Coordinates of C-alpha atoms in Angstrom, one line a residue:
Chain A
X140 CA -28.8 28.9 14.0
X141 CA -26.0 27.8 12.3
X142 CA -25.1 24.0 11.2
X143 CA -23.6 21.8 13.4
X144 CA -20.7 19.6 11.4
X145 CA -19.5 16.3 12.5
X146 CA -15.7 16.2 11.8
X147 CA -13.0 13.5 11.5
X148 CA -9.5 12.6 10.6
X149 CA -8.4 9.3 8.8
X150 CA -5.3 8.5 10.3
X151 CA -4.3 5.5 8.2
X152 CA -3.7 8.6 5.2
X153 CA -2.8 11.4 7.6
X154 CA 0.7 12.5 7.1
X155 CA 0.8 15.1 9.7
X156 CA 1.2 18.0 7.1
X157 CA -0.9 20.1 9.7
X158 CA -2.1 22.7 7.4
X159 CA -5.7 22.0 8.8
X160 CA -4.2 23.3 12.5
X161 CA -3.1 26.3 10.8
X162 CA -6.3 27.1 8.3
X163 CA -8.3 26.0 11.6
X164 CA -6.4 26.1 14.8
X165 CA -9.5 25.6 17.1
X166 CA -11.0 22.4 15.5
X167 CA -7.7 20.7 14.0
X168 CA -4.1 19.9 16.7
X169 CA -1.8 17.4 16.2
X170 CA -1.7 14.5 18.7
X171 CA 1.5 12.6 19.9
X172 CA 1.8 10.8 17.3
X173 CA 2.1 14.2 15.1
X174 CA -1.6 13.0 13.0
X175 CA -4.2 15.4 12.8
X176 CA -6.7 14.9 15.9
X177 CA -10.2 17.2 16.0
X178 CA -10.3 19.1 18.9
X179 CA -13.3 20.7 18.8
X180 CA -16.0 20.5 15.6
X181 CA -17.6 23.9 16.6
X182 CA -14.2 25.5 17.0
X183 CA -13.9 27.7 14.1
X184 CA -16.0 29.1 11.3
X185 CA -17.0 26.5 8.7
X186 CA -15.3 28.6 6.0
X187 CA -12.0 27.6 8.1
X188 CA -12.7 24.3 8.8
X189 CA -14.1 23.7 5.0
X190 CA -10.9 25.4 4.0
X191 CA -8.6 23.2 6.1
X192 CA -10.5 19.9 4.9
X193 CA -9.8 20.8 1.3
X194 CA -6.4 22.0 1.7
X195 CA -5.1 18.6 3.3
X196 CA -2.7 17.6 1.0
X197 CA -3.9 13.9 1.3
X198 CA -7.5 14.4 1.3
X199 CA -7.8 12.6 5.2
X200 CA -10.1 15.1 6.5
X201 CA -14.2 14.6 6.2
X202 CA -17.0 17.0 6.8
X203 CA -20.5 15.9 7.6
X204 CA -23.8 18.1 8.9
X205 CA -24.3 16.7 12.2
X206 CA -27.6 17.2 11.7
X207 CA -28.8 16.2 8.1
X208 CA -25.8 13.7 7.8
X209 CA -25.6 15.7 4.6
X210 CA -21.8 14.8 3.4
X211 CA -19.5 18.5 2.7
X212 CA -16.5 17.2 2.4
X213 CA -14.9 15.7 -0.2
Chain B
X240 CA 27.2 -16.3 10.6
X241 CA 30.1 -14.0 9.9
X242 CA 29.6 -10.2 10.7
X243 CA 31.5 -7.7 8.4
X244 CA 31.8 -3.9 9.4
X245 CA 29.4 -2.2 7.3
X246 CA 30.5 -0.2 4.3
X247 CA 30.5 3.4 4.5
X248 CA 30.9 3.9 0.5
X249 CA 27.1 4.5 -0.3
X250 CA 28.3 5.2 -3.9
X251 CA 30.2 2.3 -5.1
X252 CA 28.5 0.8 -8.2
X253 CA 27.0 -2.1 -6.4
X254 CA 25.2 -0.2 -4.1
X255 CA 23.9 2.1 -6.9
X256 CA 22.5 -0.3 -8.9
X257 CA 20.9 -2.1 -6.3
X258 CA 19.9 -0.1 -2.8
X259 CA 17.9 -2.3 -1.2
X260 CA 20.5 -5.2 -0.4
X261 CA 22.8 -3.1 1.4
X262 CA 20.0 -0.7 2.8
X263 CA 18.3 -3.9 4.1
X264 CA 21.2 -5.2 5.8
X265 CA 21.7 -1.4 8.0
X266 CA 17.6 -1.4 8.5
X267 CA 18.4 -5.3 10.5
X268 CA 21.4 -4.5 12.0
X269 CA 21.8 -0.7 12.7
X270 CA 18.8 1.1 12.0
X271 CA 20.6 4.2 13.4
X272 CA 24.1 4.1 11.8
X273 CA 26.9 6.0 11.9
X274 CA 28.3 6.5 8.6
X275 CA 31.6 7.8 9.1
X276 CA 32.5 8.8 5.3
X277 CA 30.3 11.3 4.6
X278 CA 29.8 12.4 8.4
X279 CA 26.2 11.5 8.0
X280 CA 23.7 9.6 10.7
X281 CA 21.8 7.1 8.0
X282 CA 18.1 6.0 9.7
X283 CA 16.4 3.1 8.0
X284 CA 12.9 2.0 9.6
X285 CA 10.0 2.5 8.5
X286 CA 8.8 3.7 11.7
X287 CA 12.1 5.7 12.4
X288 CA 12.1 7.9 9.1
X289 CA 7.9 8.5 9.9
X290 CA 8.7 9.9 13.6
X291 CA 12.3 11.7 12.5
X292 CA 10.0 13.6 9.5
X293 CA 7.5 14.3 12.2
X294 CA 9.8 16.3 14.2
X295 CA 10.8 19.0 12.2
X296 CA 11.6 21.0 15.2
X297 CA 14.0 18.3 16.2
X298 CA 15.3 18.1 12.3
X299 CA 16.2 21.6 10.7
X300 CA 15.7 21.7 6.8
X301 CA 17.9 24.6 6.8
X302 CA 20.8 22.0 5.5
X303 CA 22.7 24.6 3.0
X304 CA 22.4 27.2 5.0
X305 CA 23.4 26.0 8.3
X306 CA 26.0 23.0 7.2
X307 CA 29.3 23.7 6.5
X308 CA 30.5 20.3 5.4
X309 CA 31.7 20.2 1.5
X310 CA 29.9 19.2 -1.6
X311 CA 29.7 15.1 -1.8
X312 CA 30.1 13.9 -3.9
X313 CA 33.6 15.4 -4.5
X314 CA 33.5 18.5 -7.5
X315 CA 36.6 19.8 -9.2
X316 CA 38.2 22.6 -6.5
X317 CA 37.8 25.3 -9.6
X318 CA 34.2 25.2 -9.0
X319 CA 34.0 25.9 -5.2
X320 CA 32.9 29.2 -6.4
X321 CA 29.9 27.8 -8.0
X322 CA 29.3 25.6 -5.2
X323 CA 28.7 28.6 -3.1
X324 CA 26.3 30.2 -5.6
X325 CA 24.3 26.9 -5.6
X326 CA 24.2 26.9 -1.9
X327 CA 23.0 30.2 -1.6
X328 CA 20.1 29.5 -4.0
X329 CA 18.5 26.5 -3.1
X330 CA 19.0 27.7 0.6
X331 CA 16.4 30.6 -0.3
X332 CA 14.0 28.3 -2.1
X333 CA 11.4 27.6 1.3
X334 CA 11.9 23.8 1.7
X335 CA 15.3 24.7 2.9
X336 CA 13.4 26.5 5.8
X337 CA 12.1 25.7 9.3
X338 CA 8.8 27.3 11.1
X339 CA 7.6 30.0 11.3
X340 CA 9.0 31.2 7.9
X341 CA 8.5 27.6 6.1
X342 CA 4.7 27.5 7.4
X343 CA 4.6 31.1 5.8
X344 CA 5.6 30.1 2.7
X345 CA 4.2 26.8 2.2
X346 CA 0.7 28.7 2.4
X347 CA 1.4 31.0 -0.1
X348 CA 2.1 27.7 -2.8
X349 CA 0.2 25.4 -0.8
X350 CA -3.3 26.0 -1.9
X351 CA -2.3 25.9 -5.5
X352 CA -1.5 21.9 -5.0
X353 CA -4.7 20.9 -3.3
X354 CA -6.2 17.4 -4.6
X355 CA -9.0 18.9 -6.0
X356 CA -7.1 21.6 -7.8
X357 CA -4.7 19.2 -9.0
X358 CA -7.6 17.2 -10.5
X359 CA -8.8 19.9 -13.2
X360 CA -5.3 19.1 -14.3
X361 CA -5.4 15.5 -15.2
X362 CA -7.1 16.1 -19.1
X363 CA -4.2 18.3 -19.7
X364 CA -2.2 15.5 -18.8
X365 CA -3.9 12.6 -20.8
X366 CA -3.9 15.0 -23.6
X367 CA 0.0 15.3 -23.2
X368 CA 0.3 11.6 -22.3
X369 CA -1.5 10.5 -25.6
X370 CA 0.4 13.4 -27.6
X371 CA 4.1 12.0 -26.5
X372 CA 2.6 8.3 -27.3
X373 CA 1.5 9.1 -30.4
X374 CA 5.0 10.3 -31.7
X375 CA 6.5 7.0 -31.1
X376 CA 3.7 4.5 -31.7
X377 CA 4.9 3.8 -34.8
X378 CA 8.3 3.0 -34.2
X379 CA 7.7 0.7 -32.4
X380 CA 10.1 1.1 -29.9
X381 CA 11.3 4.0 -27.6
X382 CA 13.7 5.2 -24.8
X383 CA 11.0 5.9 -21.8
X384 CA 13.3 8.3 -20.3
X385 CA 14.2 10.4 -23.2
X386 CA 10.7 10.1 -24.9
X387 CA 7.8 10.1 -22.0
X388 CA 9.4 10.6 -18.6
X389 CA 11.4 13.3 -19.2
X390 CA 9.2 15.7 -21.8
X391 CA 5.8 15.1 -20.0
X392 CA 6.4 16.5 -16.7
X393 CA 8.1 19.6 -18.2
X394 CA 5.1 20.0 -20.5
X395 CA 2.7 20.2 -17.3
X396 CA 5.1 22.5 -15.1
X397 CA 6.0 25.0 -17.8
X398 CA 1.9 24.9 -18.6
X399 CA 1.8 25.8 -14.7
X400 CA 3.8 28.4 -15.2
X401 CA 2.4 30.3 -17.4
X402 CA 5.3 29.9 -20.3
X403 CA 4.4 30.2 -24.0
X404 CA 4.2 27.5 -25.9
X405 CA 7.0 28.5 -28.1
X406 CA 9.3 28.8 -25.5
X407 CA 8.8 25.4 -24.2
X408 CA 12.6 24.1 -25.2
X409 CA 14.2 26.6 -23.3
X410 CA 12.2 25.6 -20.3
X411 CA 13.2 21.7 -21.1
X412 CA 17.1 22.5 -21.6
X413 CA 17.2 24.3 -18.6
X414 CA 15.1 21.8 -16.8
X415 CA 17.9 19.1 -18.0
X416 CA 20.5 21.2 -16.5
X417 CA 18.7 21.7 -13.4
X418 CA 19.1 17.8 -13.1
X419 CA 22.7 17.6 -12.4
X420 CA 22.1 19.2 -9.0
X421 CA 22.1 15.4 -7.2
X422 CA 24.2 13.8 -10.0
X423 CA 27.4 12.8 -9.1
X424 CA 29.7 13.8 -11.8
X425 CA 32.8 16.0 -10.4
X426 CA 32.4 18.5 -12.8
X427 CA 28.3 19.0 -12.9
X428 CA 27.9 22.4 -11.4
X429 CA 28.7 24.8 -14.4
X430 CA 25.8 22.6 -15.8
X431 CA 24.1 23.0 -13.4
X432 CA 24.9 26.6 -12.3
X433 CA 24.3 27.6 -16.0
X434 CA 20.6 26.1 -15.2
X435 CA 19.8 27.9 -12.3
X436 CA 21.2 31.2 -13.4
X437 CA 19.4 30.9 -17.0
X438 CA 15.6 29.9 -15.6
X439 CA 16.0 33.0 -13.3
X440 CA 16.7 35.2 -15.9
X441 CA 14.3 34.1 -18.0
X442 CA 11.5 34.1 -14.9
X443 CA 12.3 37.7 -13.8
X444 CA 10.3 39.9 -16.5
X445 CA 7.1 37.5 -16.0
X446 CA 7.3 37.9 -12.3
X447 CA 7.3 42.0 -13.0
X448 CA 4.6 41.7 -15.3
X449 CA 2.6 39.4 -13.2
X450 CA 3.2 41.6 -9.7
X451 CA 1.3 43.8 -12.0
X452 CA -1.1 42.0 -13.6
X453 CA -1.8 38.5 -11.9
X454 CA -3.1 35.8 -13.8
X455 CA -4.0 32.2 -13.2
X456 CA -0.2 30.7 -13.2
X457 CA 2.2 29.7 -10.8
X458 CA 4.3 32.5 -11.3
X459 CA 1.6 34.8 -10.2
X460 CA 0.8 32.5 -6.9
X461 CA 4.6 33.4 -6.1
X462 CA 4.5 36.7 -7.3
X463 CA 1.7 37.6 -4.5
X464 CA 3.8 35.9 -1.8
X465 CA 6.1 39.1 -3.0
X466 CA 3.1 41.3 -2.3
X467 CA 2.2 39.7 1.1
X468 CA 5.9 40.9 2.2
X469 CA 6.4 37.0 2.2
X470 CA 9.2 36.2 -0.3
X471 CA 11.5 38.7 -1.2
X472 CA 12.4 38.9 -5.4
X473 CA 14.8 36.3 -5.2
X474 CA 12.9 34.2 -3.6
X475 CA 10.6 34.1 -6.0
X476 CA 13.2 33.7 -8.6
X477 CA 14.6 30.7 -7.2
X478 CA 11.6 28.9 -6.0
X479 CA 10.5 29.0 -9.7
X480 CA 13.1 27.2 -10.4
X481 CA 12.6 24.4 -7.6
X482 CA 9.1 24.3 -8.8
X483 CA 10.5 23.5 -12.2
X484 CA 13.3 20.7 -10.8
X485 CA 11.0 19.4 -7.7
X486 CA 8.5 18.4 -10.4
X487 CA 10.7 17.2 -13.1
X488 CA 13.4 14.6 -11.5
X489 CA 11.1 13.1 -9.0
X490 CA 8.3 12.2 -11.9
X491 CA 10.9 11.3 -14.4
X492 CA 12.1 8.7 -11.8
X493 CA 8.6 7.8 -11.1
X494 CA 7.7 7.0 -14.1
X495 CA 11.0 4.9 -15.5
X496 CA 11.6 3.1 -12.2
X497 CA 7.2 2.2 -12.2
X498 CA 7.5 0.8 -16.0
X499 CA 10.9 -0.6 -15.2
X500 CA 9.0 -3.0 -12.0
X501 CA 6.4 -3.7 -14.4
X502 CA 8.4 -4.8 -16.9
X503 CA 10.4 -7.3 -14.3
X504 CA 7.3 -8.2 -12.8
X505 CA 5.0 -9.8 -16.0
X506 CA 2.2 -11.1 -13.8
X507 CA 1.4 -7.7 -12.1
X508 CA 1.5 -6.2 -16.2
X509 CA -1.0 -8.8 -17.0
X510 CA -2.7 -7.8 -14.0
X511 CA -2.8 -4.2 -14.8
X512 CA -3.6 -4.8 -18.5
X513 CA -6.7 -6.7 -17.0
X514 CA -8.0 -3.3 -15.8
X515 CA -6.1 -0.4 -16.6
X516 CA -8.4 2.4 -15.7
X517 CA -9.5 0.4 -12.4
X518 CA -6.0 -0.8 -11.0
X519 CA -3.6 2.3 -12.0
X520 CA -4.3 4.1 -8.5
X521 CA -3.2 1.3 -6.4
X522 CA -0.1 0.2 -8.9
X523 CA 0.7 4.0 -8.7
X524 CA 1.1 3.8 -4.9
X525 CA 3.0 0.4 -5.3
X526 CA 5.4 2.0 -8.1
X527 CA 6.3 4.3 -5.3
X528 CA 6.9 2.5 -2.4
X529 CA 8.6 -0.4 -4.5
X530 CA 11.7 2.0 -6.4
X531 CA 10.8 5.1 -4.6
X532 CA 12.0 8.1 -7.1
X533 CA 13.8 9.7 -3.8
X534 CA 15.8 7.6 -2.0
X535 CA 16.9 9.7 1.0
X536 CA 16.5 13.0 2.7
X537 CA 18.7 15.3 4.7
X538 CA 18.0 17.4 7.7
X539 CA 20.1 18.8 10.7
X540 CA 19.5 18.0 14.4
X541 CA 18.8 21.2 16.5
X542 CA 19.8 19.6 19.7
X543 CA 21.1 16.3 21.4
X544 CA 18.3 13.2 20.5
X545 CA 19.3 9.7 21.3
X546 CA 17.7 7.6 18.5
X547 CA 17.5 3.5 19.6
X548 CA 20.6 4.1 21.6
X549 CA 22.8 6.1 19.5
X550 CA 22.9 9.8 20.5
X551 CA 22.8 12.3 17.4
X552 CA 24.5 15.6 18.4
X553 CA 23.3 19.0 17.7
X554 CA 24.4 20.0 14.1
X555 CA 24.6 16.8 13.0
X556 CA 23.4 15.5 9.6
X557 CA 20.9 12.8 9.3
X558 CA 19.8 11.3 6.2
X559 CA 17.0 9.1 6.7
X560 CA 16.4 6.6 3.8
X561 CA 12.8 6.3 2.3
X562 CA 14.0 3.4 0.5
X563 CA 15.0 1.4 3.6
X564 CA 11.6 2.5 5.1
X565 CA 9.5 1.6 2.4
X566 CA 10.7 -1.9 2.6
X567 CA 10.4 -2.5 6.2
X568 CA 9.2 -6.2 6.6
X569 CA 7.7 -4.8 9.7
X570 CA 5.7 -1.8 8.0
X571 CA 5.0 -4.0 4.9
X572 CA 4.3 -7.8 3.9
X573 CA 6.4 -9.2 1.8
X574 CA 8.0 -5.7 1.2
X575 CA 10.4 -7.3 -2.1
X576 CA 7.5 -8.3 -3.6
X577 CA 6.1 -5.8 -6.3
X578 CA 2.0 -6.6 -5.7
X579 CA 0.4 -3.6 -7.3
X580 CA -2.8 -4.4 -5.2
X581 CA -1.6 -3.5 -1.8
X582 CA -3.6 -2.5 0.5
X583 CA -3.0 -0.1 3.0
X584 CA 0.3 1.2 1.3
X585 CA 1.7 3.2 3.9
X586 CA 4.9 4.9 1.8
X587 CA 6.8 7.2 2.5
X588 CA 7.7 7.9 -1.2
X589 CA 6.6 12.2 -0.1
X590 CA 7.8 12.3 2.8
X591 CA 5.9 12.9 5.8
X592 CA 4.8 15.8 8.0
X593 CA 5.2 19.2 7.6
X594 CA 7.3 19.0 4.4
X595 CA 5.3 16.1 2.7
X596 CA 5.9 16.5 -0.9
X597 CA 3.9 19.7 -2.3
X598 CA 3.5 18.5 -5.3
X599 CA 2.3 14.6 -4.6
X600 CA -0.9 14.6 -6.1
X601 CA 0.0 16.1 -9.2
X602 CA 2.8 13.1 -9.3
X603 CA 0.4 10.9 -8.7
X604 CA -1.8 12.0 -11.2
X605 CA 0.6 12.0 -14.0
X606 CA 2.0 8.1 -12.6
X607 CA -1.5 6.8 -12.7
X608 CA -1.9 8.2 -16.6
X609 CA 1.0 7.0 -17.9
X610 CA 0.5 3.3 -16.7
X611 CA -2.8 3.5 -18.1
X612 CA -1.9 4.4 -21.0
X613 CA 1.0 2.2 -21.5
X614 CA -1.2 -0.9 -20.3
X615 CA -3.9 0.2 -22.5
X616 CA -1.7 1.0 -25.8
X617 CA 1.3 -1.2 -25.7
X618 CA 0.7 -4.6 -24.0
X619 CA 3.6 -6.2 -25.7
X620 CA 5.4 -3.8 -24.0
X621 CA 8.9 -5.1 -23.3
X622 CA 12.7 -4.5 -22.4
X623 CA 14.9 -3.8 -25.8
X624 CA 18.2 -4.2 -23.9
X625 CA 19.6 -7.8 -22.3
X626 CA 22.6 -5.1 -21.0
X627 CA 22.4 -4.3 -16.8
X628 CA 20.7 -0.7 -16.6
X629 CA 22.4 1.9 -15.5
X630 CA 21.7 4.4 -13.0
X631 CA 23.3 7.8 -11.9
X632 CA 25.6 7.6 -9.2
X633 CA 23.4 9.8 -6.6
X634 CA 22.1 8.8 -2.5
X635 CA 19.2 11.6 -3.0
X636 CA 17.8 10.0 -6.5
X637 CA 16.9 6.4 -7.8
X638 CA 17.5 7.8 -11.3
X639 CA 18.1 5.4 -14.6
X640 CA 20.6 6.7 -17.0
X641 CA 17.8 5.3 -20.2
X642 CA 14.9 2.9 -20.5
X643 CA 15.1 1.2 -24.0
X644 CA 11.6 -0.8 -24.6
X645 CA 9.6 -2.0 -27.7
X646 CA 6.4 -2.9 -28.2
X647 CA 6.1 -4.4 -31.5

């Protein structure tokens, strides 16, 4: 069974660069303030979600294994 | 209180020496101000700057392609042909594009600059800083601009571009010519064009080679964009120049303006010296906020937009001032105080939104390592001149002309 991710964005840090939205559009979308919002943590492949997190220019994206609590990014 | 009319000349000696008083008054009295003299909207509040930067569909970055107005400050009439060359050259750089093209172009280069990827450059930066400081140490004095801030970023970028060691002096001389892009001298065009053409000629054979056999350098990344059909060959070449200039001028200003802030605030210098490794990260953020390397950014309105009771018309030029937003009392406590422990520090030195500075992590890293090294090695650092320091007459960059210091 595939892992379930817990994904969140630190809005004190997010600058709305929107790269996450382009790497994993099913997971991240910009809100009214033009900051990234997690709309569905299962909305894309693990690979794309981790790539989105890695490509955040200000490291605002956090990813954990929802079951074990293991930190997957950063 | 007598209200006086705001002078629209943003290039007076007074405003160039101290932009903060002028911009602070605009922010308080006319936060969205039509500057008649330069035909540009001047936006100064932190919340407005963030809003504007994040609404890229309302404010176009394709300024050089679509703004027909002449260069400012003015240039020699005989250089109008050269100015056209500069416009065409810069208009082809990826930062002068809007979506959807901008996203495709940015994706090609973005992955090279991730925080993790940049962290692997820290040892190279540490060594380069050490070498430059070694060369100056015995003299007991240096010009931070000439001896540290100008050579360091070129060393780093030349290495990223994959430039062989023996060509570094050539790259440095081209990089110094590119610095004229945002200067105020009337006769700046010939030098700038020499730098632009020279860099294209230098990089062209490297691109040719990397199209065939890619390496792990940045020129190969740009070349891959050509193979994918995102960049034309010309765009590969002009984006190489963009990397060289963008990583150079801004980092110079961070290092010089930051060092000067420490020299003028000895209590903060003492604080950094007490724990350089532990405090340099937040200190670098405060340097970026307090005396930001880039003062302002220009856009073109894509439609009529109402902002704070003013009507910005389609195709109007809009210039948002980082230097004003970073000193906004509604966003920062004691905004005119240099406080290296400031947290949170939501400065907009790197902009915001889809055009947020590609090299932000690298600039931060260079700042962190330089301020740390200066605090560790030259604890007695002090200004070596009684004269007022001079700045280049630019409204885009906050650039000192030199910064002489001593530590003996």
